[in-house]
Amino acid sequence: MNQSTTHLTEDQKERIEKTLKRIRAGLWSEEERNNTTVFEEPSHIFVPETYDATTT
Amino acid sequence: MLQQLDTVTEQSAALVSGETTSSSLARTALERAEKNSHLNAFVCLNPDHILTQAQAADKRRESGKPLSPIDGVPIAIKDNYLTKDYPTTACSGARPLEPDNVDATIVANLRKAGAVIFGKTNMHEWAYGATNTTSTSGPTRNPHNPDHMTGGSSGGSAAAVAAGIVAAALGSDTGGSVRIPSSACGIYGFKPSYGRASRHGVLPLSWSLDAPGPIAASLNDIAMLLPYFMGRDDKDPSTFRAQGFQPIDYTHQIKLTHLIGAGLERSKEVDKTLRSVIDNSIATVTEAEIPNIISYFAAWEAILHSEASSYHEKYLQKNPQGFSSVTRAHLEAGLKLTATEILQAQKLRRRLLDTLLHSFGDWDILVLPTLPVTAPKHGEDWQEFGGRRVTTQDSMTWFCWLGNLTGLPCVTIPIGRSSLGLPIGMMLMGKPGQDEKLLSMAMSLEKSIALKE
């Protein structure tokens, strides 16, 4: 699901556009593209043993 | 403002000595809530229910069987913690008005300890904002000056403590929502390390950023309350390896690293106050800059909006008008982020943590102001400081998001007042999982500051 729900106002459409523009500019900034480290794997939070609890 | 017997520590001692009763504390709190109703700190209060709980606590104490040191102490609950006895709306029109018949783990822990569950506090809708101006119950007002905001999203909890209605309250923190209002209202707030405090029953904003935390009138109170937050909870997988709170007394030299530079600007008044405090403290101080901070902030925003949108997708489909206009726009933006973008954000999250932990030499505490400005006035949409002009919303989370993206423990303590008499706070960030050490160091620093004053 990556489609908008119903009937957004012009103000909301503008806010969404600005928010996405800001996020994407940061995620893929020139400095970020040139930044290489050994830590290339994303941060993960999935720990299977976590779910081996009767009350979960 | 705060008065005698306004800390949990004092109330607990007075209950033990027989100087006061829980019923007396509850009645005083109700009177103060009434007197301060203009602050709009509470969205739900039931005096009869509060007094019934207090009377039960008094009976336990009279029979020599108090449940804990906080048995009979009134504690307010942010309106995103599920409670059996009150509805939980997150101050949104999208939530039902009936109680959920279940307590959040932390509420259950407090109830088991005999605390008097003292109503639900006002908050920014769904905790999705840091001003506390968007709420189905209307905005909260700052006890230091009602024309100013409390900050949020735990603004009602902070206002209730700062006004001396209750000595402590619960908050939750995804980008600073415990620390921001605590700082703006001149009190204390603690965000535990991610994975040490149970999120079970706290309505989510962003699963991997959320942390529940206490708001209180002193650091000793924070230490009294953290045992009810921390430790393994089988209902919250993030706490799988969590240790319970084990207080320590850290007596070594404290090494502070003051974070400065691009993206971490603050007003001259805030900067001067912070520098004066840390330069005159017992700690050694170095400075460091975070390179490319704009990318890390984007990572926090991407994770926040995408996780919030995932949680709220069903509500959005069923009842889009149940959200305020701005909250809905945030959620819709989250729906449009791609999987690749979210994974890039997670890569950046790891890189930021690596930078903080390994690029700044040997540090015990990273220090920043909690806010770059003092509490904004109601109606102000923009803030200007350090050559920046940013929205009031962004000014509130300006520093605090760093603690959520990295999961580090954080505490805010009041360090002074502005020329207008508004509080200024200092944020201390510790190493992951070292919450007890952070709290102990914060206590030492505060003592050294107080002694010099």
XYZ file of C-alpha atoms in Angstrom:
509
model
C 0.000 0.000 0.000
C 1.699 3.195 -1.084
C -1.250 5.059 -2.510
C -2.862 8.034 -0.817
C -6.195 7.541 0.860
C -9.122 9.707 -0.140
C -9.490 13.429 -0.731
C -6.378 15.266 0.339
C -6.422 19.056 0.537
C -3.950 21.200 -1.375
C -2.191 22.028 1.914
C -1.836 18.337 2.715
C -0.521 17.555 -0.777
C 2.057 20.343 -0.393
C 3.133 19.063 3.042
C 3.529 15.513 1.719
C 5.623 16.700 -1.223
C 7.876 18.842 0.993
C 8.323 16.051 3.544
C 9.287 13.483 0.912
C 11.614 15.936 -0.833
C 13.396 16.672 2.439
C 13.735 13.004 3.372
C 14.987 11.927 -0.049
C 17.481 14.795 -0.248
C 18.918 13.688 3.089
C 18.932 9.948 2.449
C 20.748 10.325 -0.848
C 22.823 13.457 -0.245
C 26.094 13.892 -2.140
C 28.062 13.585 1.086
C 26.202 10.407 1.995
C 26.888 8.863 -1.460
C 30.613 9.422 -0.964
C 30.610 8.103 2.575
C 31.768 4.501 2.726
C 32.247 2.560 5.947
C 32.453 -1.064 6.918
C 28.928 -0.834 8.328
C 26.922 -1.252 5.164
C 24.291 -3.668 6.460
C 21.156 -1.936 7.710
C 20.333 -1.956 11.398
C 18.123 -4.962 12.129
C 15.865 -5.533 15.083
C 14.621 -9.053 14.279
C 15.702 -11.559 16.945
C 13.785 -14.849 16.538
C 14.366 -16.054 20.124
C 12.482 -12.980 21.234
C 9.223 -14.580 20.168
C 9.817 -17.846 22.004
C 7.812 -16.700 25.019
C 4.442 -18.158 25.941
C 2.782 -14.852 26.725
C 3.841 -12.969 23.583
C 4.467 25.860 40.738
C 6.210 23.112 42.707
C 5.580 23.171 46.467
C 6.484 21.200 49.571
C 5.911 17.444 49.257
C 6.022 17.782 45.509
C 8.487 15.008 44.836
C 7.785 11.289 44.873
C 10.673 10.884 47.305
C 9.119 13.348 49.769
C 5.631 11.937 49.384
C 6.903 8.395 49.911
C 8.816 9.431 53.063
C 5.812 11.324 54.432
C 3.573 8.302 53.884
C 6.060 6.065 55.709
C 6.380 8.473 58.650
C 2.639 8.979 58.878
C 3.015 12.692 58.226
C 0.472 12.376 55.440
C -1.929 9.867 53.916
C -2.581 8.839 50.380
C -6.083 10.271 50.650
C -4.634 13.613 51.677
C -2.152 13.559 48.765
C -4.938 12.637 46.351
C -7.257 15.391 47.610
C -4.480 17.986 47.362
C -3.666 16.810 43.845
C -7.332 17.057 42.836
C -7.557 20.562 44.275
C -4.432 21.604 42.400
C -5.756 20.057 39.191
C -8.911 22.139 39.581
C -6.939 25.283 40.381
C -4.736 24.723 37.309
C -7.474 23.634 34.928
C -6.480 26.497 32.589
C -3.308 24.519 31.780
C -5.465 21.818 30.168
C -3.086 19.155 31.448
C -5.696 16.415 31.905
C -8.117 14.871 29.450
C -9.727 12.453 31.918
C -9.983 12.593 35.721
C -12.333 10.640 37.970
C -12.132 12.041 41.534
C -14.200 9.231 43.077
C -12.031 6.560 41.489
C -8.832 8.364 42.549
C -10.003 8.692 46.154
C -11.092 5.037 46.249
C -7.595 3.963 45.181
C -6.063 6.294 47.787
C -8.281 4.949 50.578
C -7.266 1.402 49.680
C -3.604 2.438 49.868
C -4.190 4.001 53.293
C -5.788 0.793 54.559
C -2.785 -1.249 53.385
C -0.414 1.113 55.137
C -2.491 1.167 58.332
C -2.348 -2.625 58.398
C 1.435 -2.490 57.980
C 1.353 -3.990 54.495
C 2.245 -1.324 51.954
C 2.942 -2.811 48.541
C 6.013 -0.693 47.755
C 7.669 2.653 48.523
C 5.275 4.317 46.070
C 2.109 2.731 47.488
C -0.406 5.591 47.666
C 1.541 8.078 45.530
C -0.580 9.687 42.770
C 0.943 9.287 39.297
C -0.588 10.680 36.097
C -0.661 8.677 32.877
C -0.158 9.978 29.336
C -3.227 9.272 27.235
C -1.414 6.798 24.963
C -0.855 4.226 27.763
C -3.696 1.708 27.859
C -5.557 1.766 31.171
C -8.349 -0.507 32.396
C -10.146 2.294 34.155
C -9.901 5.161 31.670
C -10.353 5.436 27.898
C -7.133 5.793 25.907
C -7.603 8.153 22.986
C -4.065 9.405 22.248
C -6.001 12.685 21.981
C -7.225 11.615 18.551
C -10.733 11.394 17.160
C -9.757 8.083 15.553
C -9.722 6.153 18.863
C -12.758 4.707 20.708
C -13.932 6.439 23.886
C -14.246 3.182 25.867
C -11.524 1.768 28.147
C -9.539 -1.082 26.544
C -9.886 -3.409 29.554
C -6.121 -3.854 29.697
C -3.244 -1.986 31.327
C 0.026 -1.182 29.615
C 2.779 -3.175 31.328
C 4.181 -0.078 33.048
C 0.734 0.965 34.292
C 0.187 -2.588 35.548
C 3.551 -2.459 37.347
C 2.639 0.825 39.027
C -0.823 -0.402 39.961
C 0.690 -3.560 41.448
C 2.987 -1.327 43.503
C -0.036 0.539 44.851
C 0.431 3.824 42.971
C -2.760 5.846 42.606
C -3.484 6.031 38.892
C -4.349 9.702 38.657
C -6.132 10.233 35.341
C -4.924 10.659 31.783
C -2.880 13.590 30.529
C -3.216 15.673 27.401
C -0.808 14.983 24.547
C -0.080 15.843 20.940
C -2.378 13.746 18.769
C -0.942 10.192 18.537
C 2.344 11.609 19.905
C 2.881 12.684 16.289
C 4.154 16.181 17.006
C 6.198 18.011 19.613
C 4.193 21.142 20.402
C 1.101 19.741 22.167
C -1.006 22.175 20.185
C -2.864 19.487 18.207
C -5.192 17.494 20.440
C -8.905 16.700 20.544
C -8.835 18.332 24.001
C -7.103 21.495 22.837
C -3.571 22.748 23.558
C -1.782 22.478 26.904
C -0.366 25.621 28.513
C 3.002 26.083 30.168
C 2.795 26.548 33.969
C 5.643 29.089 33.788
C 3.632 31.243 31.383
C 0.302 30.055 29.959
C 0.887 32.094 26.803
C 3.659 29.650 25.962
C 3.582 26.031 24.802
C 4.525 23.075 26.969
C 6.155 21.269 24.089
C 5.143 17.694 23.512
C 4.054 15.181 22.933
C 3.872 14.431 26.675
C 2.916 18.052 27.371
C 0.045 17.307 29.755
C 2.262 15.073 31.890
C 4.977 17.738 32.067
C 2.489 20.520 32.861
C 0.910 18.391 35.625
C 4.298 17.815 37.278
C 5.618 21.358 36.791
C 2.419 22.822 38.253
C 2.791 20.568 41.310
C -0.458 18.701 40.649
C 1.288 15.319 40.769
C 4.915 14.545 41.565
C 5.375 12.255 38.590
C 3.769 11.268 35.330
C 4.316 8.875 32.469
C 5.507 9.982 29.052
C 6.595 8.367 25.818
C 9.427 9.479 23.558
C 9.879 8.924 19.804
C 11.765 12.108 18.914
C 11.991 13.757 22.317
C 8.429 13.603 23.637
C 9.494 13.001 27.243
C 12.474 15.376 27.164
C 10.993 18.271 25.162
C 8.081 19.146 27.480
C 10.143 18.332 30.577
C 12.731 20.877 29.455
C 10.171 23.475 28.381
C 8.430 23.152 31.758
C 11.609 23.126 33.877
C 11.489 19.564 35.234
C 13.181 16.189 34.672
C 12.531 13.549 32.021
C 14.289 10.270 31.249
C 14.245 8.279 28.009
C 15.559 4.759 28.680
C 17.792 2.904 26.222
C 15.760 1.311 23.457
C 14.863 -2.209 24.543
C 15.110 -1.723 28.299
C 11.602 -0.390 28.990
C 8.414 -2.154 27.968
C 6.369 -0.552 25.197
C 3.557 -3.079 25.652
C 0.238 -1.260 25.801
C 1.669 2.108 24.838
C -0.014 3.015 21.557
C 2.797 2.966 18.997
C 4.017 5.876 16.948
C 7.140 4.211 15.581
C 8.071 0.772 16.938
C 11.833 1.107 16.588
C 12.019 4.667 17.939
C 9.451 4.613 20.777
C 10.570 4.557 24.405
C 8.353 5.062 27.452
C 9.860 7.155 30.233
C 9.142 8.978 33.489
C 8.648 12.721 33.974
C 9.300 13.913 37.509
C 10.304 16.725 39.827
C 13.764 15.372 40.674
C 16.394 12.881 39.558
C 15.820 10.889 42.749
C 12.209 10.489 41.658
C 13.359 9.235 38.259
C 15.474 6.638 40.097
C 12.440 5.589 42.167
C 10.287 5.140 39.074
C 12.647 3.454 36.589
C 12.313 -0.002 38.229
C 8.678 -0.003 37.079
C 9.736 0.708 33.490
C 12.753 -1.515 32.982
C 13.331 -5.212 32.620
C 12.224 -8.096 30.441
C 8.556 -8.132 29.471
C 7.473 -11.171 27.471
C 4.789 -9.010 25.873
C 7.415 -6.719 24.312
C 10.017 -8.493 22.141
C 12.340 -5.480 22.231
C 12.959 -6.180 25.937
C 14.154 -9.762 25.347
C 17.589 -9.054 26.810
C 16.553 -6.208 29.097
C 18.002 -5.983 32.591
C 15.955 -4.567 35.441
C 17.050 -1.216 36.872
C 20.110 -1.672 39.106
C 21.134 1.673 40.624
C 24.856 2.412 40.817
C 26.968 5.155 42.336
C 29.411 6.260 39.646
C 32.248 8.136 41.312
C 34.892 8.428 38.565
C 35.842 11.533 36.628
C 33.092 12.316 34.101
C 34.092 12.979 30.487
C 31.597 15.184 28.657
C 31.561 15.651 24.892
C 29.622 18.731 23.853
C 28.063 18.259 20.403
C 28.196 21.402 18.288
C 28.316 22.501 14.646
C 26.066 22.488 11.587
C 22.595 21.161 12.348
C 23.062 21.600 16.096
C 22.657 25.380 16.334
C 20.897 26.979 19.294
C 19.964 30.468 20.492
C 22.689 32.590 22.097
C 20.875 32.566 25.425
C 20.541 28.783 25.480
C 24.150 28.297 24.360
C 25.493 30.683 26.985
C 23.538 28.982 29.761
C 24.673 25.504 28.735
C 28.339 26.476 28.344
C 28.324 28.220 31.686
C 26.992 25.077 33.358
C 29.273 22.504 31.722
C 32.404 24.672 31.860
C 31.906 25.080 35.598
C 30.941 21.471 36.287
C 33.096 18.709 37.727
C 33.473 17.099 34.283
C 36.194 17.392 31.658
C 34.722 18.817 28.453
C 35.600 18.276 24.795
C 33.674 19.283 21.675
C 32.709 17.295 18.588
C 30.694 17.759 15.396
C 28.490 15.202 13.661
C 29.278 15.167 9.931
C 26.404 15.118 7.425
C 23.739 15.421 10.086
C 21.073 16.193 7.471
C 21.233 12.578 6.270
C 20.742 11.196 9.765
C 17.793 13.489 10.420
C 16.273 12.280 7.136
C 16.777 8.697 8.330
C 14.900 9.432 11.559
C 12.058 11.055 9.616
C 11.860 8.183 7.121
C 11.702 5.542 9.871
C 9.200 7.599 11.872
C 6.778 8.224 9.007
C 7.000 4.739 7.496
C 6.470 2.912 10.803
C 3.658 5.280 11.826
C 1.952 4.801 8.456
C 2.208 1.040 8.737
C 0.544 1.098 12.168
C -2.168 3.555 11.143
C -2.951 2.208 7.679
C -6.206 0.555 8.745
C -7.355 3.660 10.641
C -6.475 5.768 7.599
C -8.602 3.597 5.340
C -11.559 3.468 7.724
C -11.572 6.943 9.153
C -9.167 9.398 7.468
C -11.117 12.334 8.880
C -10.353 11.077 12.399
C -6.847 12.510 12.081
C -5.929 16.170 12.156
C -4.870 17.620 8.815
C -1.133 17.715 9.584
C -1.014 14.253 11.174
C -2.773 12.805 8.174
C -0.288 14.478 5.811
C 2.605 12.889 7.754
C 0.969 9.466 7.531
C 0.278 9.830 3.828
C 3.924 10.793 3.259
C 4.980 7.623 5.074
C 2.853 5.524 2.725
C 4.869 6.821 -0.223
C 8.339 5.904 1.040
C 9.884 2.916 -0.749
C 11.449 -0.187 0.799
C 14.847 0.887 -0.527
C 14.510 4.270 1.114
C 13.617 2.716 4.451
C 16.596 0.342 4.251
C 18.853 3.271 3.396
C 17.521 4.966 6.535
C 18.414 1.863 8.562
C 21.942 1.902 7.106
C 22.291 5.527 8.150
C 20.965 4.700 11.611
C 23.759 2.186 12.103
C 26.341 4.614 10.731
C 25.256 7.373 13.127
C 25.481 5.052 16.118
C 28.951 3.969 14.992
C 29.990 7.620 14.606
C 28.764 8.609 18.063
C 30.264 5.587 19.804
C 33.611 5.364 18.026
C 34.557 8.694 16.431
C 34.550 11.059 19.379
C 37.236 9.522 21.571
C 36.583 8.373 25.114
C 33.384 9.934 26.448
C 30.890 9.157 29.194
C 28.193 11.645 28.238
C 27.225 13.486 25.065
C 25.745 16.824 26.033
C 23.452 19.244 24.200
C 20.777 21.706 25.179
C 17.482 19.803 25.252
C 15.904 22.519 23.105
C 17.549 25.202 20.934
C 15.055 27.783 22.191
C 12.812 28.257 25.232
C 9.120 27.309 25.099
C 7.599 29.037 22.048
C 4.536 31.242 22.352
C 1.204 29.815 21.289
C 0.559 30.812 17.677
C 4.223 30.983 16.704
C 4.821 28.828 13.621
C 8.519 29.603 13.150
C 11.612 29.885 15.337
C 14.862 31.670 14.512
C 18.145 30.768 16.194
C 21.817 30.394 15.248
C 21.206 31.668 11.714
C 18.406 29.156 11.152
C 14.701 29.679 10.526
C 12.780 26.462 11.157
C 9.229 25.482 11.965
C 8.329 25.438 15.644
C 7.737 21.681 15.316
C 11.275 21.088 13.980
C 12.770 23.368 16.624
C 11.323 21.141 19.344
C 12.898 17.915 18.030
C 16.091 19.744 16.905
C 18.450 17.700 19.139
C 16.279 15.051 20.759
C 15.786 12.776 17.726
C 19.465 11.756 18.008
C 18.601 9.716 21.104
C 15.778 7.862 19.379
C 17.570 7.075 16.117
C 20.496 5.617 18.089
C 18.492 4.204 21.003
C 20.829 5.815 23.552
C 19.550 6.622 27.058
C 18.900 10.334 27.606
C 17.943 12.574 30.490
C 16.995 16.248 30.618
C 17.657 18.392 33.668
C 16.760 22.056 34.219
C 19.810 24.356 34.294
C 18.462 27.893 34.286
C 15.944 30.427 33.116
C 15.839 32.790 30.140
C 15.465 36.549 30.449
C 11.707 35.944 30.140
C 11.778 33.486 33.037
C 11.290 30.413 30.862
C 13.203 27.216 31.718
C 16.324 26.043 29.868
C 17.238 22.345 29.971
C 20.381 20.287 29.371
C 20.230 16.902 27.671
C 22.717 14.199 28.630
C 23.076 11.089 26.455
C 24.784 7.929 27.743
C 26.163 4.740 26.229
C 23.642 2.092 25.114
C 22.239 0.101 28.018
C 24.106 2.186 30.596
C 21.038 3.966 31.930
C 22.052 3.591 35.573
C 25.500 5.088 34.928
C 23.911 7.989 33.031
C 21.502 8.690 35.879
C 24.264 8.535 38.485
C 26.461 10.906 36.463
C 23.513 13.272 35.957
C 23.027 13.363 39.738
C 26.717 14.150 40.298
C 26.695 16.891 37.672
C 23.534 18.422 39.094
C 25.008 18.446 42.588
C 28.154 20.162 41.346
C 26.068 22.752 39.507
C 23.902 23.388 42.561
C 26.926 23.701 44.850
C 28.460 26.354 42.593
C 25.224 28.334 42.437
